[in-house]
CSV table of C-alpha atoms in Angstrom, one decimal:
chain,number,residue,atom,x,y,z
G,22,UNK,CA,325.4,176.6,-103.2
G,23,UNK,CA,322.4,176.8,-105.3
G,24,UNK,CA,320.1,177.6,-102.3
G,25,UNK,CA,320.1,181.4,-102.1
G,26,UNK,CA,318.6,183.4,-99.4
G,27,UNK,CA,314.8,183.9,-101.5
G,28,UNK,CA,314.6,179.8,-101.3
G,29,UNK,CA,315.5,179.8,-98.1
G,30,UNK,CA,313.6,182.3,-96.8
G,31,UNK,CA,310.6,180.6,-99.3
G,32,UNK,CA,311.3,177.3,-97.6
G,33,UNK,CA,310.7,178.5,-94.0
G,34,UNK,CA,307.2,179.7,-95.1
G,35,UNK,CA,306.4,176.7,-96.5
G,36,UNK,CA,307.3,174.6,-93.2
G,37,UNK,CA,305.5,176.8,-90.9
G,38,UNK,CA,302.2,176.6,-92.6
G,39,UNK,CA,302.3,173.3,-93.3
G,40,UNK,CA,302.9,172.8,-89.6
G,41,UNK,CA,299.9,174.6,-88.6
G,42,UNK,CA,297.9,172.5,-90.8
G,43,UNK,CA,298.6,168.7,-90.0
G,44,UNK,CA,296.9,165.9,-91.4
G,45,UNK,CA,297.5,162.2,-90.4
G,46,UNK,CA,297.9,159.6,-92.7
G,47,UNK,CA,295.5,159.1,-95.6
G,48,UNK,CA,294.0,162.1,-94.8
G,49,UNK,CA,296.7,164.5,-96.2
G,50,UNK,CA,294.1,166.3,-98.4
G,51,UNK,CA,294.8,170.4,-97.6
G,52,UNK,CA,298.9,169.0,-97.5
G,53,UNK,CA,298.8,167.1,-100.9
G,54,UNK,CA,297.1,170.2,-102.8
G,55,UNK,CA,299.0,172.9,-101.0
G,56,UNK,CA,302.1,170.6,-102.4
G,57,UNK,CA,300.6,170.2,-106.0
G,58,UNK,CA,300.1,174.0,-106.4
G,59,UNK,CA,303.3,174.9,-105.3
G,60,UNK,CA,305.0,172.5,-107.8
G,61,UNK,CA,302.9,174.0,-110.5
G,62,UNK,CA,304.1,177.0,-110.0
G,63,UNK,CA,307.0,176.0,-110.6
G,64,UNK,CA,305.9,174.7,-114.1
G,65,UNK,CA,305.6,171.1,-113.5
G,66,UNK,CA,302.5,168.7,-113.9
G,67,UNK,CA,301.7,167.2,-110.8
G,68,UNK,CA,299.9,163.8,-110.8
G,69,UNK,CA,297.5,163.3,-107.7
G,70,UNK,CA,295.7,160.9,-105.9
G,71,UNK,CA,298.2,157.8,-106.1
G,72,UNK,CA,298.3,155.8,-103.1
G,73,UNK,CA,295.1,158.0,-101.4
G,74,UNK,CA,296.8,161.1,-101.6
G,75,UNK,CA,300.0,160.4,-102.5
G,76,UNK,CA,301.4,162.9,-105.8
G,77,UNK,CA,304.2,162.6,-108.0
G,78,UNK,CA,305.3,165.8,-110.3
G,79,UNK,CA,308.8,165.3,-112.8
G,80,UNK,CA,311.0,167.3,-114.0
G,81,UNK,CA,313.3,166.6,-117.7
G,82,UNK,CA,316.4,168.0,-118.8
G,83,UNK,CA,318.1,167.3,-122.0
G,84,UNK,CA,318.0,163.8,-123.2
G,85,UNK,CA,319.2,161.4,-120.7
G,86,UNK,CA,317.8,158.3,-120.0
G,87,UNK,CA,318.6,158.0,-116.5
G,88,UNK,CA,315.6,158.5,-114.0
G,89,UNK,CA,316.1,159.1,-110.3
G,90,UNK,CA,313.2,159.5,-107.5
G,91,UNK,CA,313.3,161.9,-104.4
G,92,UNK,CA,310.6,161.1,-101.9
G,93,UNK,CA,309.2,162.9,-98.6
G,94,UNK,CA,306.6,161.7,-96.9
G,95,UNK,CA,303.8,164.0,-95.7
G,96,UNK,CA,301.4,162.8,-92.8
G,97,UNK,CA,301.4,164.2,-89.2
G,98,UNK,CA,301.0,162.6,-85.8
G,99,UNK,CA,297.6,162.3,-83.9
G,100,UNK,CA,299.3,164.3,-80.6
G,101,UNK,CA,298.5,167.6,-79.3
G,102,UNK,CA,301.5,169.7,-79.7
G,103,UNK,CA,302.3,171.7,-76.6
G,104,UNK,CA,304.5,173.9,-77.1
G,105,UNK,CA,304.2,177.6,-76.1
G,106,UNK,CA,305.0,181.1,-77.8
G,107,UNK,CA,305.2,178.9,-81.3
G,108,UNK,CA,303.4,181.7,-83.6
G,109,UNK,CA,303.2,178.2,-86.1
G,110,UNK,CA,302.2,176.2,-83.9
G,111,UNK,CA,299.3,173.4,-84.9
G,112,UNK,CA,296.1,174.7,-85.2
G,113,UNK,CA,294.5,171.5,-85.2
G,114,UNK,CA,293.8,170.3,-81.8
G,115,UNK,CA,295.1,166.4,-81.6
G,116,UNK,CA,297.1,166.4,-84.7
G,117,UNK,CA,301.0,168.0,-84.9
G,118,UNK,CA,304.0,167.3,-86.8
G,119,UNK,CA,306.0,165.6,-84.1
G,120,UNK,CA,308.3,163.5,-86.3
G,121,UNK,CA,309.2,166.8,-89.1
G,122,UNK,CA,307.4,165.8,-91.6
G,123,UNK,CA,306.8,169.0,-92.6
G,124,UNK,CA,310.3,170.0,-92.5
G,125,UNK,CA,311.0,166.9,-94.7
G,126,UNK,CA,308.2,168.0,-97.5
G,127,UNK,CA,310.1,171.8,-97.5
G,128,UNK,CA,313.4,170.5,-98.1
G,129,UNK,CA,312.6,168.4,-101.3
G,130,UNK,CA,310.3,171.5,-102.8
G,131,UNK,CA,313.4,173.7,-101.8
G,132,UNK,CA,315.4,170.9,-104.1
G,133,UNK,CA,312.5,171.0,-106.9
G,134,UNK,CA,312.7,174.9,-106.6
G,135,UNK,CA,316.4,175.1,-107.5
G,136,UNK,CA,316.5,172.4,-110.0
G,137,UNK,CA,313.6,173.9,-112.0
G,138,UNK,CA,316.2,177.3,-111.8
G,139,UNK,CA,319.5,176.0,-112.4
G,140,UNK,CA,318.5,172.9,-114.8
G,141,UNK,CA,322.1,171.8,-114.5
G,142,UNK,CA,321.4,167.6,-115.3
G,143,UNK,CA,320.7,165.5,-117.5
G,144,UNK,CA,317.7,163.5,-117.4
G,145,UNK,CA,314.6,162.9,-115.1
G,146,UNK,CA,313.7,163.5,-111.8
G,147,UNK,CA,310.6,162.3,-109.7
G,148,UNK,CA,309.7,164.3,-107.0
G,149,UNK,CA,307.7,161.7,-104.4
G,150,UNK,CA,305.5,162.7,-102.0
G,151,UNK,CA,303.9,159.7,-100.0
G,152,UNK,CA,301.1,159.6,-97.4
G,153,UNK,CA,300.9,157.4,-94.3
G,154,UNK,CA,304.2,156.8,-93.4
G,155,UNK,CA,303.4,156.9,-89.6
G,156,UNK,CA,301.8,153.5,-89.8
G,157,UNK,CA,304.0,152.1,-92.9
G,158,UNK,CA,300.8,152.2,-95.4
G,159,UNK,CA,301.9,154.6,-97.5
G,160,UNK,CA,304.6,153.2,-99.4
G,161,UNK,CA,302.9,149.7,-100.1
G,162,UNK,CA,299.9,152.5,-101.2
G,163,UNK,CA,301.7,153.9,-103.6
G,164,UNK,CA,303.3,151.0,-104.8
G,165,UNK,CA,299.8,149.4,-105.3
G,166,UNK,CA,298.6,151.8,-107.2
G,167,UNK,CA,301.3,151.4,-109.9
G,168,UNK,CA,304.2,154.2,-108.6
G,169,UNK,CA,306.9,152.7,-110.2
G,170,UNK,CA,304.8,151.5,-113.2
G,171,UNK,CA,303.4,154.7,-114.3
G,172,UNK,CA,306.6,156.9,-113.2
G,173,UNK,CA,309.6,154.3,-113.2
G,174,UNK,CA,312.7,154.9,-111.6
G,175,UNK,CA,316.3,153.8,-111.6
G,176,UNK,CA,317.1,154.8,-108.1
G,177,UNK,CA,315.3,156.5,-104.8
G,178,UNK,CA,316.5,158.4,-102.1
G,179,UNK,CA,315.1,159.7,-99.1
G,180,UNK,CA,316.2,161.4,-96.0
G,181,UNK,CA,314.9,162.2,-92.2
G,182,UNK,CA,316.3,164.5,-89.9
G,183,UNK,CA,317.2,163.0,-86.3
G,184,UNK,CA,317.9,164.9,-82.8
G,185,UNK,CA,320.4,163.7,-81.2
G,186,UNK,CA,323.3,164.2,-84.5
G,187,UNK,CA,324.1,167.7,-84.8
G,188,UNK,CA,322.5,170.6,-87.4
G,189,UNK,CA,324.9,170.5,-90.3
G,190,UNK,CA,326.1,166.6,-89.7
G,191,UNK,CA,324.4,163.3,-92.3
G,192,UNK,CA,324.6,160.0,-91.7
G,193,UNK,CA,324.0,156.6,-93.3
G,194,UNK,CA,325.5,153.2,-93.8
G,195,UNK,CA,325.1,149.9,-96.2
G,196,UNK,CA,322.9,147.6,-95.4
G,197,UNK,CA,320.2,147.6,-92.4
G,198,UNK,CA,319.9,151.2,-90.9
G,199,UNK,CA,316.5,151.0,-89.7
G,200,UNK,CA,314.6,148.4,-88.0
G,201,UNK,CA,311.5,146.4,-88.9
G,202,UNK,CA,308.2,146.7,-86.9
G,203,UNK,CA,305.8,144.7,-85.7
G,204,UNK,CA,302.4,145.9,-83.6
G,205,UNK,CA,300.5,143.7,-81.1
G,206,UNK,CA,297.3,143.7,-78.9
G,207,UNK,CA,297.1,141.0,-76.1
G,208,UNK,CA,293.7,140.7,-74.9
G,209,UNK,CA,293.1,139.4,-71.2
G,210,UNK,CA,289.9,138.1,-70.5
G,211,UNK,CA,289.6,137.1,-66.8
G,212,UNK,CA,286.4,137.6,-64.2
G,213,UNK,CA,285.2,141.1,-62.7
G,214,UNK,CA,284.0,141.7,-59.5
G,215,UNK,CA,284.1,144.1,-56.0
G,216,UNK,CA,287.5,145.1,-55.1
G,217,UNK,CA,286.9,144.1,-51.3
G,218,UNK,CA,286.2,141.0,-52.6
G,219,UNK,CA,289.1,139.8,-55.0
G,220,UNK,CA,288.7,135.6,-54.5
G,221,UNK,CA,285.7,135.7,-55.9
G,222,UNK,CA,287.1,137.4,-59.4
G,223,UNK,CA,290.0,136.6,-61.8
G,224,UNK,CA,292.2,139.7,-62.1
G,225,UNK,CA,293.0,140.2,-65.4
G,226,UNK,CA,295.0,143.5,-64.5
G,227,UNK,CA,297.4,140.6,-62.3
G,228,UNK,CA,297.8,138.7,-65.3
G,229,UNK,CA,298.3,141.5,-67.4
G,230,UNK,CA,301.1,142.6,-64.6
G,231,UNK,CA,302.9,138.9,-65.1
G,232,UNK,CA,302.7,138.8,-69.1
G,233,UNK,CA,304.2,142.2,-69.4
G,234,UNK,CA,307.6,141.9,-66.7
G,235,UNK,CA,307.8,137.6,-68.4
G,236,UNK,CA,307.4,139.4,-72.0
G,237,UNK,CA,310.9,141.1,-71.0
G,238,UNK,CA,312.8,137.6,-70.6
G,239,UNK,CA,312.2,137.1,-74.5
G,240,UNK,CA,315.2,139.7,-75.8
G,241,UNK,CA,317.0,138.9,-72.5
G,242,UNK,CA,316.6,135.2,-72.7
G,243,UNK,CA,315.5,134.3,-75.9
G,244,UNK,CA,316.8,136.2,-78.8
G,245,UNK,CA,320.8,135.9,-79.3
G,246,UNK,CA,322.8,139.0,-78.3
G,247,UNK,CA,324.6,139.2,-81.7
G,248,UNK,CA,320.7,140.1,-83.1
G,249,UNK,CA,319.4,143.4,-82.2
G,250,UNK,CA,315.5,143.5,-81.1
G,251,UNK,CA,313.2,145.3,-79.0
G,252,UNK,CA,309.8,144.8,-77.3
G,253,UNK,CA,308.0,147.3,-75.7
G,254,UNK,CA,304.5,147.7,-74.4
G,255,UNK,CA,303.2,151.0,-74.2
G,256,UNK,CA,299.6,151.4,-73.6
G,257,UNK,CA,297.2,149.2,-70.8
G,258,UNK,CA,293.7,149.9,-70.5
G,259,UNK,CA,291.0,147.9,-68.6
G,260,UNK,CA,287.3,148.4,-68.2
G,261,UNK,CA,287.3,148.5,-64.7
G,262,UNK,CA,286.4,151.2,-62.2
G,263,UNK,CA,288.4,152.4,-58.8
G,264,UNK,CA,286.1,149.9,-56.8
G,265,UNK,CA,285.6,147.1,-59.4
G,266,UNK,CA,288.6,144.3,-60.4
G,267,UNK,CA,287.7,144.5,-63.9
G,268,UNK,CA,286.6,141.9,-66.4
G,269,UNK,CA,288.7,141.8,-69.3
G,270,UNK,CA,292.6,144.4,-70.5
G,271,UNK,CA,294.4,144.8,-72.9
G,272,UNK,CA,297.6,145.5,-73.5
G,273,UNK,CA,299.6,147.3,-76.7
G,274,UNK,CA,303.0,147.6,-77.8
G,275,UNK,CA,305.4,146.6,-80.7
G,276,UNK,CA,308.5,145.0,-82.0
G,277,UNK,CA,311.8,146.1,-83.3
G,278,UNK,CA,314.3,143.7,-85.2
G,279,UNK,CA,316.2,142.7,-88.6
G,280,UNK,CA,315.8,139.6,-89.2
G,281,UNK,CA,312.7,137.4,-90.2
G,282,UNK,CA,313.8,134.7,-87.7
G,283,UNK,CA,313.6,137.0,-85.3
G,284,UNK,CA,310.4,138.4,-85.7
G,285,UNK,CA,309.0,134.6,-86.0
G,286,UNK,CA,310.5,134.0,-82.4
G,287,UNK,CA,309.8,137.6,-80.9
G,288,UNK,CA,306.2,136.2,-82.0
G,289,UNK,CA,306.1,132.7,-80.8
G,290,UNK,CA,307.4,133.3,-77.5
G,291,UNK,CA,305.3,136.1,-76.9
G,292,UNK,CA,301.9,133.8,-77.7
G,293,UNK,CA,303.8,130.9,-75.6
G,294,UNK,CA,304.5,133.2,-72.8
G,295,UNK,CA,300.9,135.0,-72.6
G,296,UNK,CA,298.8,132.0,-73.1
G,297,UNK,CA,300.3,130.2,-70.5
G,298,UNK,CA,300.4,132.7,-67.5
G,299,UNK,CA,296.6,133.4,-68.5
G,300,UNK,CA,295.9,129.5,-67.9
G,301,UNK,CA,298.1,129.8,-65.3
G,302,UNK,CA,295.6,132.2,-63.2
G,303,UNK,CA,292.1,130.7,-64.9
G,304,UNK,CA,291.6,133.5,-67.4
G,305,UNK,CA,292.3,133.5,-71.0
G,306,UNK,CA,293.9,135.3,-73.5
G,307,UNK,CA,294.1,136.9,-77.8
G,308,UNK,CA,297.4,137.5,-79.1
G,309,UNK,CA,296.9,140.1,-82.7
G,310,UNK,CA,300.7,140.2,-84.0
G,311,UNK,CA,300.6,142.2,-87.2
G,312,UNK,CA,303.8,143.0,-89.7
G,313,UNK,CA,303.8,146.9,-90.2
G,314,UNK,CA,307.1,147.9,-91.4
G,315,UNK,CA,309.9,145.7,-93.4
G,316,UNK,CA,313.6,146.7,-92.2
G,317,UNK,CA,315.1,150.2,-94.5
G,318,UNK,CA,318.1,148.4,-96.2
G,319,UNK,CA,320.2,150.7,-98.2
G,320,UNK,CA,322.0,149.3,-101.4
G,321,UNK,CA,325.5,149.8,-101.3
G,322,UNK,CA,326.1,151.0,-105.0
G,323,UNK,CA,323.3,154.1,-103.8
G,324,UNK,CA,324.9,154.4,-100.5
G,325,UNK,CA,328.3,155.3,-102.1
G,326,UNK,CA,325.9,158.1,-104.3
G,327,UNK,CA,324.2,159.6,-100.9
G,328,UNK,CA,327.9,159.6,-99.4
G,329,UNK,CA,329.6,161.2,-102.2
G,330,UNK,CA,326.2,163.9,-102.1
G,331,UNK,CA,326.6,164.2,-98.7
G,332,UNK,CA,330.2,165.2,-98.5
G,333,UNK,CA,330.0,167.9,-101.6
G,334,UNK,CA,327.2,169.6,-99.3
G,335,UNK,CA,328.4,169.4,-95.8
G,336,UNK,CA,332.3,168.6,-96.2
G,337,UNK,CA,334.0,165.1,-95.6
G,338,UNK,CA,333.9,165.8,-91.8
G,339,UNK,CA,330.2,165.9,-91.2
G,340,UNK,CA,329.7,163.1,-93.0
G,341,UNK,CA,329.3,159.4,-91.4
G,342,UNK,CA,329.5,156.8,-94.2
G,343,UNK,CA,328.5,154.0,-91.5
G,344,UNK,CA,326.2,155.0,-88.6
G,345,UNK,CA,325.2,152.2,-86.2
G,346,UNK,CA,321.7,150.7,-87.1
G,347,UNK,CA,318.6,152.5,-85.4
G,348,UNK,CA,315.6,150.4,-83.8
G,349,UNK,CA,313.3,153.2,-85.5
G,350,UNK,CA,311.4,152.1,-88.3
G,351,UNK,CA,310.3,154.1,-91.9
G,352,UNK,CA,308.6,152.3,-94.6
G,353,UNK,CA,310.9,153.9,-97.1
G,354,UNK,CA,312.0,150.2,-96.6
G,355,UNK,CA,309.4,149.3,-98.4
G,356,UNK,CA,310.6,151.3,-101.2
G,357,UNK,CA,313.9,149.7,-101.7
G,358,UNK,CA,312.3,146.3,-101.8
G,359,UNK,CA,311.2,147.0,-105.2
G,360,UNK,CA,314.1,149.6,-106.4
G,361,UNK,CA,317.6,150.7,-105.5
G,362,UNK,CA,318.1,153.2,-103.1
G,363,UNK,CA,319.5,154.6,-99.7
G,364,UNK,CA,318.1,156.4,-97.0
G,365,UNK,CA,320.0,159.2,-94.4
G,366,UNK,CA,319.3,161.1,-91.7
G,367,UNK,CA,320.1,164.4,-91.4
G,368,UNK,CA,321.4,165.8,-88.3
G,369,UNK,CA,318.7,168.1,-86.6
G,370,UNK,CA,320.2,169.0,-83.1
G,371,UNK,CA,321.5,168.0,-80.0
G,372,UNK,CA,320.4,168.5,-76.3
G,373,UNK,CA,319.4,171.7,-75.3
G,374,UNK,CA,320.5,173.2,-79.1
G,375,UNK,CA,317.8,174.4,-81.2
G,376,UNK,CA,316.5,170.9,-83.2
G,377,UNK,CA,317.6,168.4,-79.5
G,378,UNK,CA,313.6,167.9,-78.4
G,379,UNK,CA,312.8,164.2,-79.6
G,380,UNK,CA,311.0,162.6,-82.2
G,381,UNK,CA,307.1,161.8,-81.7
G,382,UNK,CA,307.6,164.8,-78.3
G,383,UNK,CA,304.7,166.7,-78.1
G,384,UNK,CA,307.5,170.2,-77.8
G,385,UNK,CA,309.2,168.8,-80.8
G,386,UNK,CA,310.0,171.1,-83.6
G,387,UNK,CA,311.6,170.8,-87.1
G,388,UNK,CA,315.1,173.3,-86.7
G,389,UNK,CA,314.8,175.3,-89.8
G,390,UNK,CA,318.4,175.9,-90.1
G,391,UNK,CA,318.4,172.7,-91.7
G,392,UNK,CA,316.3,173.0,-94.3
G,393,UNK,CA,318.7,174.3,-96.9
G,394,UNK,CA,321.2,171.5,-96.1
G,395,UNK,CA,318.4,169.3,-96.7
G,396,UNK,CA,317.3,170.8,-100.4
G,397,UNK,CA,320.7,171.3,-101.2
G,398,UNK,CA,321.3,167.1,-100.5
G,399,UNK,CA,318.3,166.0,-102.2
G,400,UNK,CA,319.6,168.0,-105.1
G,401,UNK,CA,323.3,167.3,-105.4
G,402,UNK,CA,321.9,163.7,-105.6
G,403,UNK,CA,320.8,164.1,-109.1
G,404,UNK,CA,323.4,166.3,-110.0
G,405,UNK,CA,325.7,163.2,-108.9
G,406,UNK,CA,323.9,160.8,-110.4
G,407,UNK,CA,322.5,162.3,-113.7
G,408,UNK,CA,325.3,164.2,-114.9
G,409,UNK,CA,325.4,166.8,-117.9
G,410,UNK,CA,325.7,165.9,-121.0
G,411,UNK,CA,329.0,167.0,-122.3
């Protein structure tokens, strides 16, 4: 269904070497011109440099007014990737696409590939490729620098495969279906000094100990069940040594939840909690709470399109029209705060399966046996939406 075997094959070559050249966010130079040549091949004009490196290309057929964007985000993950016998694997030490990415950028240049062939709408579609999406800059880039402005749109869609929900399965759902997110940095400052003699310090790495079990008792205790949030730290360094309490830590993590009431008391109660365990002990303490990624909140009216899209490619069975919320974040969010759209994830594998290894894994790896179902999608949007003239 418009994806013959050429594209396909076409699309695995362009995953594979875009995988072995990552590039995090901002600094998607070699990505964003190896995407703007191969849409001019296909006959388009490309627009660069919108957002950093951000590009738009469109593509008209006929006379219809309607305009719909397609968007895939391009930016890689500062990991190591460690996966072995992967003739594609990274080739830049530090930097992989651990969250498919590259898989994602294929897909809609699989769905520009077949549209410039079959021409089979009516109207105009933006094909969106955005930087920076790791660290939610990118869209709010983009949208800075004039996106919708100087290539308006009626509608945008985007998509993002997910282990876990099989190869060959979408899903999506009204409303909230990804989480906001919110980073922090706690910094202890307490009073170094020889291990063998603690009483004469103030252990920061105690405190530190205290704030991060207490931060716990804040979605436990704190937030209502009915709201969903999370709080996770996830890094801890100090500048001590094996033999020397040290002097000052800090601690790292972020914030999941839906609601702005919510992320006002996931951020109260976590200054509450850490400034008064460090007075507590003597030491003292810096909370840095900073608001990365609004919630991804599909609009109904384009959730009924992705569904309807959905279903014509993968049948009404591997469809689900209302997946349960995910704690992730994406700042295609920030996207739909300005324009109409929906977002789905498309199923990439499951446990041992080709596609199971998870998101932001340093063995992760985009299942290529996807990528067609992903072109074909983003294409059977417009069809759906900017029908032929008759």
């Amino acid at each position: 269904m418009y994806i013959d075997n050429e594209l396909g094959t076409q699309m695995v070559r362009w995953r594979h070497q875009l995988h072995q050249f990552p590039e995090t966010g901002f600094n998607e130079h070699k990505t964003a011109n190896f995407i703007a040549n191969a849409l001019e091949l296909m006959g388009m004009q490309v627009h660069r440099g919108i957002g950093g490196t951000g590009l738009v290309a469109s593509l008209t057929v006929g006379e219809g007014k309607g305009v719909i964007g397609l968007r895939a985000d391009m930016d890689a993950l500062a990991m190591t990737e460690t996966a072995q016998g992967r003739p594609y694997i990274s080739r830049h030490t530090g930097c992989m696409h651990g969250c498919g990415h590259d898989g994602h950028m294929a897909m809609l240049l699989g769905a520009a590939q077949s549209l410039t062939r079959t021409r089979d709408f009516n109207g105009t579609v933006r094909f969106i490729f955005q930087p920076a999406e790791e660290h939610g800059r990118g869209a709010n880039a983009m949208i800075g620098d004039g996106l919708f402005d100087r290539f308006p749109v009626d509608q945008i869609y985007g998509a993002h495969n997910i282990p876990g929900l099989p190869a060959g399965h979408i899903a999506t759902r009204a409303g909230g279906i990804m989480a906001s997110e919110d980073n922090f940095v706690i910094r202890i400052h307490g009073r170094g000094g020889h291990a063998a003699r603690p009483h004469m310090a103030i252990d920061p790495l105690l405190v530190a100990a205290e704030i991060i079990l207490a931060l716990q008792t804040i979605v436990a205790r704190a937030v209502d069940p009915a709201d969903p949030a999370v709080l996770s730290c996830t890094e801890i360094h100090s500048d001590g040594i094996r033999n020397a309490i040290p002097g000052n830590v800090e601690i790292k993590g972020d914030t999941r939840s839906y609601s702005p009431h919510v992320q006002a008391l996931l951020e109260r109660r976590m200054r509450e909690i850490c400034h008064g365990i460090a007075a507590a002990h003597g030491a003292s303490c810096e909370v840095e709470y900073t608001h990365e990624f609004v919630p991804t909140v599909n609009w109904p009216e384009c959730t009924s399109v992705a569904v309807r899209a959905a279903q014509a490619v993968v049948g009404i069975d591997n469809v689900d029209g209302n997946v349960a919320p995910m704690m992730i974040s994406e700042d295609f969010g920030a996207f739909l705060k300005v324009v109409p759209g929906a977002f789905v994830f498309i199923g990439n594998g499951i446990a041992d399966a080709p596609g199971g290894v998870p998101l932001h894994n340093a063995k992760y790896d985009f299942n290529d046996a996807i990528l067609p179902i992903g072109a074909r999608y983003f294409a059977e949007l417009v069809r759906q939406r900017l029908l032929p003239a008759c």
